[in-house]
Short mmCIF file of C-alpha atoms (C1' of nucleotides) in Angstrom, two decimals:
data_model
loop_
_atom_site.label_atom_id
_atom_site.label_comp_id
_atom_site.label_asym_id
_atom_site.label_seq_id
_atom_site.Cartn_x
_atom_site.Cartn_y
_atom_site.Cartn_z
CA UNK A 1 26.52 10.55 4.38
CA UNK A 2 23.59 9.13 3.36
CA UNK A 3 21.45 10.79 1.02
CA UNK A 4 18.40 9.84 -0.41
CA UNK A 5 15.45 11.54 -3.08
CA UNK A 6 11.91 11.57 -3.79
CA UNK A 7 11.57 12.31 -7.67
CA UNK A 8 8.07 12.61 -8.70
CA UNK A 9 6.75 14.03 -11.95
CA UNK A 10 3.46 16.79 -11.33
CA UNK A 11 1.36 14.84 -13.68
CA UNK A 12 -1.22 13.71 -10.87
CA UNK A 13 -1.88 13.45 -7.16
CA UNK A 14 0.57 11.51 -5.13
CA UNK A 15 -0.89 8.04 -5.12
CA UNK A 16 -0.25 5.24 -2.87
CA UNK A 17 2.91 3.51 -4.66
CA UNK A 18 4.46 6.89 -4.74
CA UNK A 19 3.97 7.37 -1.30
CA UNK A 20 5.59 4.11 -0.25
CA UNK A 21 8.53 4.91 -2.02
CA UNK A 22 8.39 8.40 -0.55
CA UNK A 23 8.08 6.69 2.65
CA UNK A 24 11.05 4.16 1.91
CA UNK A 25 13.32 6.45 1.21
CA UNK A 26 12.76 8.61 3.83
CA UNK A 27 12.99 6.09 6.68
CA UNK A 28 16.32 4.97 5.14
CA UNK A 29 17.33 8.59 5.28
CA UNK A 30 16.41 8.76 8.98
CA UNK A 31 17.20 5.04 10.01
CA UNK A 32 20.95 6.65 8.79
CA UNK A 33 21.08 9.69 9.72
CA UNK A 34 20.84 11.15 6.33
CA UNK A 35 19.21 14.01 4.39
CA UNK A 36 15.94 13.36 2.01
CA UNK A 37 15.70 15.51 -1.00
CA UNK A 38 13.00 16.16 -2.45
CA UNK A 39 13.30 16.78 -6.44
CA UNK A 40 10.07 17.38 -8.64
CA UNK A 41 10.48 16.70 -12.37
CA UNK A 42 8.85 18.60 -14.54
CA UNK A 43 10.35 18.26 -17.95
CA UNK A 44 7.38 17.18 -19.09
CA UNK A 45 5.93 20.50 -19.19
CA UNK A 46 2.87 19.55 -21.53
CA UNK A 47 1.90 17.01 -18.42
CA UNK A 48 2.78 19.15 -15.61
CA UNK A 49 0.76 21.29 -13.52
CA UNK A 50 1.75 23.53 -10.41
CA UNK A 51 -1.73 22.28 -8.67
CA UNK A 52 0.14 18.07 -9.30
CA UNK A 53 2.69 19.84 -7.28
CA UNK A 54 0.76 21.27 -4.64
CA UNK A 55 -1.57 18.10 -4.47
CA UNK A 56 2.01 15.97 -4.11
CA UNK A 57 3.34 18.68 -1.03
CA UNK A 58 0.27 18.25 0.57
CA UNK A 59 0.32 14.88 0.42
CA UNK A 60 3.65 14.76 1.81
CA UNK A 61 2.97 16.70 4.28
CA UNK A 62 -0.14 14.67 5.93
CA UNK A 63 1.82 11.62 6.07
CA UNK A 64 4.53 13.83 7.81
CA UNK A 65 7.28 12.96 5.42
CA UNK A 66 9.48 16.04 5.10
CA UNK A 67 12.46 17.01 2.87
CA UNK A 68 15.74 18.36 4.35
CA UNK A 69 16.61 19.60 1.08
CA UNK A 70 14.57 21.05 -1.66
CA UNK A 71 12.13 20.72 -3.64
CA UNK A 72 14.15 21.32 -6.33
CA UNK A 73 12.75 22.05 -9.91
CA UNK A 74 14.55 20.19 -12.94
CA UNK A 75 12.72 22.83 -15.01
CA UNK A 76 14.81 25.17 -12.88
CA UNK A 77 18.15 23.61 -14.01
CA UNK A 78 18.10 23.84 -17.40
CA UNK A 79 21.10 25.82 -17.46
CA UNK A 80 23.23 22.29 -15.46
CA UNK A 81 21.83 19.98 -18.04
CA UNK A 82 22.59 21.73 -21.31
CA UNK A 83 26.52 22.29 -19.86
CA UNK A 84 26.57 18.63 -19.34
CA UNK A 85 25.01 17.53 -22.47
CA UNK A 86 27.41 20.24 -24.64
CA UNK A 87 30.51 18.92 -23.52
CA UNK A 88 29.51 15.02 -24.06
CA UNK A 89 28.85 16.17 -27.60
CA UNK A 90 32.10 17.47 -27.52
CA UNK A 91 34.16 14.63 -26.16
CA UNK A 92 32.02 12.22 -27.92
CA UNK A 93 29.84 10.64 -25.89
CA UNK A 94 26.93 11.96 -27.31
CA UNK A 95 25.91 12.56 -30.65
CA UNK A 96 23.60 14.54 -32.87
CA UNK A 97 20.94 12.57 -34.58
CA UNK A 98 19.08 13.86 -37.59
CA UNK A 99 16.17 11.01 -37.82
CA UNK A 100 12.86 11.66 -38.24
CA UNK A 101 10.18 11.20 -35.64
CA UNK A 102 8.11 9.55 -38.41
CA UNK A 103 10.88 7.71 -39.50
CA UNK A 104 11.55 6.33 -36.14
CA UNK A 105 8.31 5.31 -35.67
CA UNK A 106 8.35 3.28 -38.88
CA UNK A 107 11.38 1.39 -37.97
CA UNK A 108 9.70 1.09 -34.39
CA UNK A 109 6.82 -0.41 -35.80
CA UNK A 110 8.86 -2.94 -38.37
CA UNK A 111 10.93 -3.85 -35.41
CA UNK A 112 8.17 -4.92 -33.54
CA UNK A 113 6.94 -6.89 -36.62
CA UNK A 114 9.58 -8.92 -36.90
CA UNK A 115 9.74 -9.44 -33.30
CA UNK A 116 12.57 -8.07 -32.59
CA UNK A 117 13.09 -5.54 -29.74
CA UNK A 118 12.54 -2.14 -30.97
CA UNK A 119 15.63 0.26 -31.15
CA UNK A 120 17.58 2.82 -32.95
CA UNK A 121 19.35 1.45 -35.78
CA UNK A 122 22.66 3.88 -34.99
CA UNK A 123 22.14 5.61 -38.34
CA UNK A 124 23.75 8.91 -37.11
CA UNK A 125 26.16 7.09 -34.41
CA UNK A 126 29.67 8.36 -35.28
CA UNK A 127 31.85 5.48 -35.41
CA UNK A 128 35.89 4.97 -36.02
CA UNK A 129 35.14 4.97 -40.24
CA UNK A 130 32.24 5.46 -40.73
CA UNK A 131 30.75 7.88 -43.25
CA UNK A 132 27.68 9.93 -41.24
CA UNK A 133 25.16 10.69 -44.24
CA UNK A 134 24.82 14.66 -44.80
CA UNK A 135 23.53 16.51 -42.37
CA UNK A 136 20.06 17.60 -43.75
CA UNK A 137 18.90 21.21 -43.91
CA UNK A 138 16.42 23.12 -41.56
CA UNK A 139 16.39 19.95 -39.57
CA UNK A 140 16.29 20.53 -35.66
CA UNK A 141 18.74 17.41 -33.97
CA UNK A 142 18.00 15.54 -31.08
CA UNK A 143 21.08 14.27 -29.07
CA UNK A 144 21.72 10.99 -28.56
CA UNK A 145 23.81 8.77 -25.80
CA UNK A 146 26.41 6.94 -27.51
CA UNK A 147 25.80 3.77 -25.01
CA UNK A 148 28.56 0.67 -25.31
CA UNK A 149 27.75 -1.96 -27.54
CA UNK A 150 29.12 -4.76 -26.11
CA UNK A 151 29.81 -5.80 -22.42
CA UNK A 152 27.48 -5.84 -20.16
CA UNK A 153 26.00 -3.64 -17.45
CA UNK A 154 25.43 -4.83 -13.90
CA UNK A 155 24.63 -3.75 -10.38
CA UNK A 156 23.62 -5.54 -7.42
CA UNK A 157 20.54 -4.00 -6.68
CA UNK A 158 19.82 -3.77 -2.49
CA UNK A 159 16.46 -5.47 -2.66
CA UNK A 160 16.13 -7.57 -6.17
CA UNK A 161 19.94 -8.72 -5.76
CA UNK A 162 22.20 -9.07 -8.64
CA UNK A 163 20.62 -7.89 -12.43
CA UNK A 164 22.86 -8.25 -15.36
CA UNK A 165 21.47 -6.70 -18.95
CA UNK A 166 23.73 -6.84 -22.08
CA UNK A 167 24.92 -3.15 -23.38
CA UNK A 168 23.33 -5.21 -27.15
CA UNK A 169 20.03 -4.20 -25.42
CA UNK A 170 20.15 -0.81 -24.98
CA UNK A 171 20.04 1.85 -27.94
CA UNK A 172 21.45 4.95 -27.74
CA UNK A 173 18.27 7.17 -26.37
CA UNK A 174 17.66 10.70 -26.48
CA UNK A 175 19.10 13.14 -23.78
CA UNK A 176 18.07 16.10 -25.53
CA UNK A 177 14.79 16.92 -27.68
CA UNK A 178 15.35 18.68 -30.68
CA UNK A 179 14.13 21.70 -28.86
CA UNK A 180 17.00 21.17 -26.72
CA UNK A 181 15.42 20.23 -23.72
CA UNK A 182 16.86 17.36 -21.79
CA UNK A 183 14.78 14.09 -21.26
CA UNK A 184 14.48 12.12 -18.40
CA UNK A 185 16.59 9.94 -18.03
CA UNK A 186 19.87 12.37 -18.51
CA UNK A 187 18.19 15.05 -15.96
CA UNK A 188 18.16 12.00 -13.31
CA UNK A 189 21.59 11.21 -13.91
CA UNK A 190 22.70 14.12 -13.75
CA UNK A 191 20.38 15.23 -10.60
CA UNK A 192 21.63 12.26 -8.35
CA UNK A 193 24.50 12.71 -8.82
CA UNK A 194 25.22 16.55 -8.44
CA UNK A 195 22.89 16.36 -5.63
CA UNK A 196 24.86 13.52 -4.14
CA UNK A 197 22.53 10.86 -3.78
CA UNK A 198 23.72 7.62 -2.46
CA UNK A 199 21.07 5.58 -2.45
CA UNK A 200 18.30 5.67 -5.69
CA UNK A 201 15.15 4.24 -4.03
CA UNK A 202 12.68 4.06 -6.68
CA UNK A 203 9.81 2.54 -8.32
CA UNK A 204 9.95 -1.38 -9.98
CA UNK A 205 8.93 0.01 -13.43
CA UNK A 206 12.68 1.88 -13.74
CA UNK A 207 14.89 -1.56 -13.57
CA UNK A 208 15.30 -1.03 -17.53
CA UNK A 209 16.17 2.42 -17.40
CA UNK A 210 18.48 1.67 -15.13
CA UNK A 211 21.49 0.24 -17.20
CA UNK A 212 21.46 3.21 -19.34
CA UNK A 213 22.02 5.69 -16.75
CA UNK A 214 24.67 3.95 -14.99
CA UNK A 215 26.43 3.64 -18.52
CA UNK A 216 25.92 7.46 -18.60
CA UNK A 217 27.38 8.35 -15.07
CA UNK A 218 30.54 6.31 -16.67
CA UNK A 219 30.80 8.87 -19.50
CA UNK A 220 30.16 11.43 -16.84
CA UNK A 221 33.05 10.25 -14.72
CA UNK A 222 30.42 10.21 -11.95
CA UNK A 223 30.10 7.86 -9.35
CA UNK A 224 27.34 5.37 -9.42
CA UNK A 225 24.98 5.45 -6.61
CA UNK A 226 23.53 2.39 -4.95
CA UNK A 227 19.66 1.32 -6.64
CA UNK A 228 16.92 0.24 -4.64
CA UNK A 229 14.10 -1.33 -6.89
CA UNK A 230 10.48 -1.45 -4.66
CA UNK A 231 8.41 -3.25 -6.43
CA UNK A 232 4.46 -2.25 -7.28
CA UNK A 233 1.61 -1.79 -5.63
CA UNK A 234 -1.18 -4.15 -7.27
CA UNK A 235 -5.32 -3.21 -6.57
CA UNK A 236 -6.97 -5.34 -4.58
CA UNK A 237 -8.16 -7.76 -7.60
CA UNK A 238 -4.61 -8.18 -8.34
CA UNK A 239 -4.42 -6.09 -10.97
CA UNK A 240 -2.47 -2.76 -11.67
CA UNK A 241 -3.52 0.17 -10.02
CA UNK A 242 -4.29 2.99 -12.67
CA UNK A 243 -6.33 6.49 -12.40
CA UNK A 244 -9.37 4.75 -14.01
CA UNK A 245 -8.50 1.54 -12.09
CA UNK A 246 -8.54 2.17 -8.05
CA UNK A 247 -5.71 4.40 -7.68
CA UNK A 248 -6.66 7.38 -6.10
CA UNK A 249 -4.22 10.10 -4.67
CA UNK A 250 -3.03 9.87 -0.85
CA UNK A 251 -5.47 13.06 0.16
CA UNK A 252 -8.19 11.05 -0.39
CA UNK A 253 -7.54 8.88 2.45
CA UNK A 254 -7.82 11.47 4.46
CA UNK A 255 -11.44 12.72 2.93
CA UNK A 256 -12.07 9.39 3.54
CA UNK A 257 -11.39 9.28 7.43
CA UNK A 258 -8.00 7.92 7.50
CA UNK A 259 -5.68 8.62 9.91
CA UNK A 260 -1.82 9.26 8.50
CA UNK A 261 -0.30 7.03 11.27
CA UNK A 262 -2.77 3.90 9.92
CA UNK A 263 -1.89 4.66 6.47
CA UNK A 264 1.66 5.20 6.94
CA UNK A 265 1.69 1.67 8.93
CA UNK A 266 -0.11 0.27 6.34
CA UNK A 267 2.39 0.91 4.06
CA UNK A 268 5.71 0.30 5.76
CA UNK A 269 4.10 -3.39 5.96
CA UNK A 270 2.99 -3.52 2.54
CA UNK A 271 6.23 -5.40 1.57
CA UNK A 272 8.26 -4.88 4.11
CA UNK A 273 8.51 -6.83 7.19
CA UNK A 274 10.51 -7.00 10.61
CA UNK A 275 9.52 -10.72 11.92
CA UNK A 276 6.05 -10.79 13.44
CA UNK A 277 5.40 -6.67 14.31
CA UNK A 278 2.69 -5.59 12.53
CA UNK A 279 1.53 -2.75 14.89
CA UNK A 280 4.37 0.39 15.35
CA UNK A 281 4.52 3.77 15.09
CA UNK A 282 6.86 5.67 12.39
CA UNK A 283 9.60 5.85 14.77
CA UNK A 284 9.72 2.67 15.49
CA UNK A 285 9.90 2.01 12.12
CA UNK A 286 12.70 4.55 11.29
CA UNK A 287 14.33 2.72 14.08
CA UNK A 288 13.87 -0.73 12.12
CA UNK A 289 14.19 -0.16 8.24
CA UNK A 290 16.02 -1.42 6.82
CA UNK A 291 16.20 -2.74 2.35
CA UNK A 292 16.70 -6.32 3.35
CA UNK A 293 13.67 -7.22 4.35
CA UNK A 294 12.05 -6.16 1.32
CA UNK A 295 9.90 -8.12 -0.83
CA UNK A 296 10.76 -8.06 -4.36
CA UNK A 297 7.11 -9.27 -5.59
CA UNK A 298 4.21 -6.98 -6.17
CA UNK A 299 2.07 -6.51 -3.04
CA UNK A 300 -1.78 -6.28 -3.63
CA UNK A 301 -3.81 -3.37 -1.73
CA UNK A 302 -5.96 -4.30 1.21
CA UNK A 303 -8.63 -1.61 2.18
CA UNK A 304 -9.50 -4.19 4.54
CA UNK A 305 -6.17 -4.35 6.68
CA UNK A 306 -5.85 -0.54 6.28
CA UNK A 307 -9.25 -0.48 7.66
CA UNK A 308 -8.21 -2.50 10.99
CA UNK A 309 -4.83 -0.46 11.20
CA UNK A 310 -7.51 2.58 10.80
CA UNK A 311 -9.50 1.57 13.64
CA UNK A 312 -6.93 0.45 15.73
CA UNK A 313 -4.94 4.18 15.51
CA UNK A 314 -8.41 5.77 16.40
CA UNK A 315 -9.11 3.98 19.43
CA UNK A 316 -5.48 5.02 20.52
CA UNK A 317 -6.60 8.60 19.77
CA UNK A 318 -7.44 11.13 23.04
CA UNK A 319 -10.61 11.61 21.88
CA UNK A 320 -10.38 15.64 22.99
CA UNK A 321 -7.87 15.36 20.29
CA UNK A 322 -10.12 14.02 17.16
CA UNK A 323 -12.79 16.97 18.09
CA UNK A 324 -11.47 19.62 16.10
CA UNK A 325 -11.62 17.20 12.89
CA UNK A 326 -15.02 15.40 13.76
CA UNK A 327 -16.42 19.09 13.50
CA UNK A 328 -14.92 19.24 10.14
CA UNK A 329 -16.70 16.18 9.27
CA UNK A 330 -19.81 16.61 10.87
CA UNK A 331 -20.40 19.99 8.85
CA UNK A 332 -19.50 18.68 5.89
CA UNK A 333 -21.96 16.54 6.14
CA UNK A 334 -24.51 19.12 7.22
CA UNK A 335 -24.71 18.93 10.37
CA UNK A 336 -25.54 22.40 12.46
CA UNK A 337 -23.34 22.36 15.44
CA UNK A 338 -24.20 25.91 16.61
CA UNK A 339 -26.58 24.72 19.37
CA UNK A 340 -24.81 21.06 20.16
CA UNK A 341 -20.88 21.25 20.03
CA UNK A 342 -18.82 17.87 19.91
CA UNK A 343 -17.43 17.15 22.90
CA UNK A 344 -14.76 14.10 23.95
CA UNK A 345 -17.53 12.42 25.72
CA UNK A 346 -19.74 11.44 22.95
CA UNK A 347 -16.51 10.58 20.62
CA UNK A 348 -15.12 8.31 23.55
CA UNK A 349 -18.56 6.62 23.14
CA UNK A 350 -18.24 5.14 19.21
CA UNK A 351 -14.39 6.03 18.43
CA UNK A 352 -13.92 1.97 18.97
CA UNK A 353 -16.93 1.29 16.66
CA UNK A 354 -15.77 2.73 13.62
CA UNK A 355 -12.93 2.04 11.02
CA UNK A 356 -13.39 5.43 9.96
CA UNK A 357 -13.20 9.09 10.91
CA UNK A 358 -16.23 9.32 8.22
CA UNK A 359 -18.29 6.66 10.01
CA UNK A 360 -17.12 7.99 13.42
CA UNK A 361 -18.85 11.29 12.14
CA UNK A 362 -22.01 9.31 10.91
CA UNK A 363 -22.43 7.56 13.50
CA UNK A 364 -22.69 9.99 16.25
CA UNK A 365 -24.45 12.68 14.06
CA UNK A 366 -27.96 12.05 15.90
CA UNK A 367 -26.60 13.95 18.73
CA UNK A 368 -27.14 16.97 16.86
CA UNK A 369 -30.03 16.55 14.90
CA UNK A 370 -32.83 14.37 14.77
CA UNK A 371 -31.81 11.40 12.75
CA UNK A 372 -34.78 9.90 10.28
CA UNK A 373 -36.11 7.16 11.25
CA UNK A 374 -37.36 4.38 9.60
CA UNK A 375 -41.45 4.63 10.16
CA UNK A 376 -41.16 0.54 9.76
CA UNK A 377 -38.55 0.21 12.29
CA UNK A 378 -40.72 2.25 14.67
CA UNK A 379 -43.69 0.27 13.73
CA UNK A 380 -42.12 -2.87 14.92
CA UNK A 381 -40.62 -1.88 17.96
CA UNK A 382 -42.87 1.23 19.41
CA UNK A 383 -45.56 -1.17 18.73
CA UNK A 384 -49.70 -1.84 20.07
CA UNK A 385 -47.85 -3.05 23.80
CA UNK A 386 -44.81 -0.94 23.72
CA UNK A 387 -46.50 2.47 23.81
CA UNK A 388 -48.31 2.60 27.20
CA UNK A 389 -45.34 1.13 28.20
CA UNK A 390 -42.98 3.83 27.02
CA UNK A 391 -45.79 6.41 27.93
CA UNK A 392 -45.50 5.71 31.42
CA UNK A 393 -41.75 5.51 31.64
CA UNK A 394 -41.80 9.19 30.00
CA UNK A 395 -43.63 10.14 32.30
CA UNK A 396 -40.76 9.48 34.93
CA UNK A 397 -38.46 10.14 32.67
CA UNK A 398 -40.04 13.64 33.06
CA UNK A 399 -40.06 13.70 36.84
CA UNK A 400 -36.14 13.09 36.66
CA UNK A 401 -34.51 15.76 37.85
CA UNK A 402 -30.28 14.45 37.70
CA UNK A 403 -29.32 13.02 34.13
CA UNK A 404 -26.45 11.23 34.29
CA UNK A 405 -25.64 7.67 33.37
CA UNK A 406 -25.83 6.16 36.85
CA UNK A 407 -28.88 7.34 37.77
CA UNK A 408 -30.49 6.82 34.47
CA UNK A 409 -30.24 3.32 35.54
CA UNK A 410 -31.40 3.21 39.00
CA UNK A 411 -34.08 4.65 37.01
CA UNK A 412 -34.93 2.57 33.81
CA UNK A 413 -33.73 -0.17 36.31
CA UNK A 414 -36.54 0.34 39.28
CA UNK A 415 -38.45 0.69 36.33
CA UNK A 416 -38.47 -2.93 34.66
CA UNK A 417 -38.48 -4.08 37.68
CA UNK A 418 -41.79 -2.63 39.01
CA UNK A 419 -43.48 -3.68 35.66
CA UNK A 420 -41.74 -7.29 35.42
CA UNK A 421 -39.80 -5.99 31.81
CA UNK A 422 -37.13 -7.97 29.83
CA UNK A 423 -34.36 -5.34 29.09
CA UNK A 424 -35.42 -5.80 24.97
CA UNK A 425 -38.97 -4.81 25.92
CA UNK A 426 -37.95 -0.74 26.26
CA UNK A 427 -33.93 -0.69 25.68
CA UNK A 428 -35.52 -1.67 21.92
CA UNK A 429 -38.51 0.57 21.91
CA UNK A 430 -36.13 3.26 23.23
CA UNK A 431 -33.60 3.07 20.51
CA UNK A 432 -35.89 3.03 17.60
CA UNK A 433 -36.92 6.75 18.79
CA UNK A 434 -33.98 8.54 20.08
CA UNK A 435 -31.80 6.97 17.26
CA UNK A 436 -33.36 5.46 14.77
CA UNK A 437 -30.52 2.47 15.06
CA UNK A 438 -31.56 -0.87 16.61
CA UNK A 439 -27.54 -0.96 17.68
CA UNK A 440 -26.09 1.28 19.83
CA UNK A 441 -23.23 1.96 23.02
CA UNK A 442 -24.67 1.88 27.04
CA UNK A 443 -28.05 3.45 26.01
CA UNK A 444 -27.90 5.23 29.28
CA UNK A 445 -24.65 6.96 28.50
CA UNK A 446 -26.17 7.33 24.73
CA UNK A 447 -29.66 9.19 26.98
CA UNK A 448 -27.26 11.36 29.26
CA UNK A 449 -25.56 12.58 26.37
CA UNK A 450 -28.16 13.44 24.12
CA UNK A 451 -30.11 15.65 27.48
CA UNK A 452 -33.02 15.57 29.06
CA UNK A 453 -35.04 17.65 26.74
CA UNK A 454 -33.80 16.12 23.50
CA UNK A 455 -34.90 12.32 24.72
CA UNK A 456 -38.49 13.76 26.02
CA UNK A 457 -38.65 15.63 22.88
CA UNK A 458 -37.74 12.88 20.53
CA UNK A 459 -39.72 10.46 22.97
CA UNK A 460 -42.94 12.58 22.56
CA UNK A 461 -42.44 13.53 19.20
CA UNK A 462 -42.28 9.30 18.06
CA UNK A 463 -45.42 9.19 20.99
CA UNK A 464 -47.71 11.52 19.66
CA UNK A 465 -46.96 9.88 15.61
CA UNK A 466 -47.90 6.81 17.17
CA UNK A 467 -51.71 8.66 18.31
"C1'" G B 1 7.75 -10.32 -30.23
"C1'" U B 2 12.29 -8.95 -27.24
"C1'" C B 3 14.67 -7.36 -22.50
"C1'" C B 4 14.34 -7.66 -17.20
"C1'" C B 5 12.09 -8.77 -12.45
"C1'" C B 6 8.80 -12.10 -9.48
"C1'" A B 7 6.65 -16.74 -7.64
"C1'" U B 8 4.76 -19.53 0.81
"C1'" C B 9 -2.64 -19.38 3.58
"C1'" G B 10 -8.05 -15.90 -0.52
"C1'" U B 11 -4.63 -10.77 1.20
"C1'" C B 12 -0.11 -8.81 3.58
"C1'" U B 13 3.82 -11.99 4.86
"C1'" A B 14 8.19 -14.60 8.40
"C1'" G B 15 11.65 -18.20 6.93
"C1'" A B 16 18.88 -16.82 4.59
"C1'" G B 17 19.48 -26.49 4.33
"C1'" G B 18 18.24 -29.60 9.52
"C1'" C B 19 14.79 -25.11 14.77
"C1'" C B 20 8.85 -26.00 9.47
"C1'" U B 21 4.08 -31.81 12.34
"C1'" A B 22 5.66 -23.88 7.84
"C1'" G B 23 4.95 -18.97 11.99
"C1'" G B 24 2.48 -14.17 12.64
"C1'" A B 25 -1.36 -10.65 10.84
"C1'" C B 26 -5.89 -9.24 8.10
"C1'" A B 27 -10.49 -11.32 6.12
"C1'" C B 28 -14.03 -15.85 7.53
"C1'" C B 29 -15.90 -18.99 10.79
"C1'" U B 30 -16.65 -20.85 16.29
"C1'" G B 31 -16.93 -19.70 21.02
"C1'" G B 32 -17.09 -16.41 25.46
"C1'" U B 33 -17.75 -11.08 27.39
"C1'" U B 34 -22.19 -7.29 26.46
"C1'" U B 35 -28.85 -4.77 27.50
"C1'" U B 36 -27.99 -4.43 21.17
"C1'" C B 37 -23.85 -3.97 17.88
"C1'" A B 38 -18.96 -2.85 18.15
"C1'" U B 39 -15.11 -3.27 20.78
"C1'" C B 40 -11.97 -6.81 23.46
"C1'" C B 41 -10.44 -12.58 24.62
"C1'" A B 42 -10.13 -17.86 23.57
"C1'" G B 43 -10.06 -21.71 19.07
"C1'" G B 44 -10.69 -23.03 14.09
"C1'" C B 45 -10.21 -23.00 8.95
"C1'" A B 46 -6.23 -21.91 5.09
"C1'" A B 47 0.08 -22.23 1.62
"C1'" C B 48 6.05 -23.38 0.15
"C1'" A B 49 2.84 -23.48 -8.45
"C1'" G B 50 4.77 -28.09 -11.17
"C1'" G B 51 8.87 -30.92 -12.78
"C1'" G B 52 13.89 -32.29 -12.59
"C1'" G B 53 18.44 -32.26 -9.95
"C1'" U B 54 22.41 -30.42 -5.95
"C1'" U B 55 22.88 -32.62 -0.76
"C1'" C B 56 22.54 -37.09 4.18
"C1'" G B 57 18.79 -33.72 4.54
"C1'" A B 58 15.35 -28.43 0.58
"C1'" C B 59 10.49 -23.85 1.00
"C1'" U B 60 15.25 -22.59 1.91
"C1'" C B 61 20.63 -23.72 -3.83
"C1'" C B 62 20.84 -24.58 -9.40
"C1'" C B 63 17.69 -25.86 -14.04
"C1'" C B 64 13.34 -26.27 -17.19
"C1'" U B 65 7.94 -25.33 -17.68
"C1'" U B 66 4.12 -22.61 -16.43
"C1'" G B 67 2.05 -18.26 -14.49
"C1'" G B 68 2.02 -12.81 -12.89
"C1'" G B 69 4.34 -8.16 -13.92
"C1'" G B 70 7.43 -4.37 -15.36
"C1'" A B 71 10.65 -1.97 -20.10
"C1'" C B 72 10.93 -1.01 -24.89
"C1'" A B 73 8.54 7.23 -26.59
"C1'" C B 74 11.93 13.44 -28.99
"C1'" C B 75 6.45 10.33 -21.32
"C1'" A B 76 8.12 10.57 -16.59
#
RNA sequence: GUCCCCAUCGUCUAGAGGCCUAGGACACCUGGUUUUCAUCCAGGCAACAGGGGUUCGACUCCCCUUGGGGACACCA
C-alpha cells in the first residue's frame, strides 16, 4: 500500500512551494490508490503557531488536497520519540554529549575559517578503548546519533537518480535537545517509519538530511522508504522565494481572484509534464502523474502563465457558479448590491475578458453603481457635435418600451441610419456616458442589462453636466 | 570554504544515440474576426552554456570548465 505524506512545519502560511509538494505527494497517493497522511511538524515550539496550522489546513482545503489520515502532531508524540531515544542510548547507537552550545559555536567558526566543513568533533562520542572526558556537573546533555564514520550512504532518488554521500561527510546529529525534546531529523525518521510511509516526497532542501536519516533508519532496524526530492520554485526573477521576496500563502491567490483549478493546473505543470499536455483537470492529473517526468532542476514562477490558466478556467465556469463569489468580491470593493443583485447574465458578458475574479468584479462594478467618469474623457467624446445627437437619441430611447438587446440594436441602428451617423459617433459618447470606459462588450447588451431607467439617468446626468 | 544537486527558446517544458532542418505552452510580434477592447483563429520571432572525449552518428553517454541552487543549527 502506497502511503505518502505532507509534513509542513506550522511557522507560516502554506506557500506555493509547499503547496506543490503537497500536490505531488497527494497525487502520487491518488494515482496508486494509496493513502495521503498529513503530519504537522511542530517541534519548534518557539516558532509554531496554531494560526499557521489553520492556514495550512485552509490552504490545502481550498486546493482540495484532502488527507486520508491525520493531521498528526509531533508534539503529541513525544513519548514515542523518547522511548526510541532511550532504546538507542541503551544499544549504543546514540550517546550523551555535554559540549556547550558556546563551545560548539566556537568550533564551527574556527572550522569555517579553516575552510573545512563545520561538523561536530566527536568529543563525547564513545569509541572502543577511548576514555571519555569526565562528565561535568549540572550540564544537561544533548543526545547525539552515532553516525557511521566510514563507507557511503546512497539511495536512488525518484527524481534525481542515484545520490551518494560519504559517511565521513556526516557528523553526529543531535536527536534530542538538552531539555529532552527530540529534534526534527529524529522525529521525521521515527514518524516516516511508524506511519508506514512508502515514498517520501519532499523539497530539495532535504537532500542533505537524507543520508543521516537513512543511517538512523538502519540503526533502528527499520525499512528505508523511497525518496523523491522536488526542486524548488524560484521567483519570477530567478531568485529564491522568501517571505520578504514574493512568497505568499496560497490563500492569497484566492484573495487575488484565482481559481483553485487554475493554481492546481499551473503547479502541476511547474516541473512536471505529460508530453505536450498543458490543460488538464485534477482527475486527469492524478491519472497521469508519475515521478519519472519531474524535472530535477529548479523552476521559475510565472504569473503570466498562471494568469493564462486562470483566464481559461474562468471562461470554463458557468456564470451561475460565479455569482456567489462575485457578490462577495463586489461587497468587499464597497459596492452596494442591495438594489441590484449580481446576475449570471452580467458575469457572462465579462467572464471571457478577464484573467482574475478580482478583475471581473472591478469590470462589472459599473452595473451596480455609477462609475467615476473622467471629465476629460467625457469632454473628448461628448463633444459639441455629439451633444445634440445624444439628446436626440435620448428622446428616442425614452419612448422605447421594449428594453432588450435586439430591439435596442434595431432602434439605434435605425437612428444612425436616419441621421447618417457612423457607428463610433454614437457608441463612443454612449460608452463615455454610461460606463466611463471606452472599451466594452456589445454595447446593446450592456444597455439591456443596465436597464432603461439607469441608462436614461446616466445619459441625463452627463448631458446636464454639459449644459 | 566543504559537500550535494542542477543546466534545451525570455519563462514552463518535450526530448531516454539516428524520428531534431530541436516539438508544445506562456509572453511578445504580425494578420484575420469584432461597433471598441478582450476573446477566438491563423502565422511569426526565439534555445540544446563552453571545451574535450566515446560512437559510423550526440540535445541525448563520460570528463573538465563555467554558471546557478541547496545543505552544513540544541530550525524545520
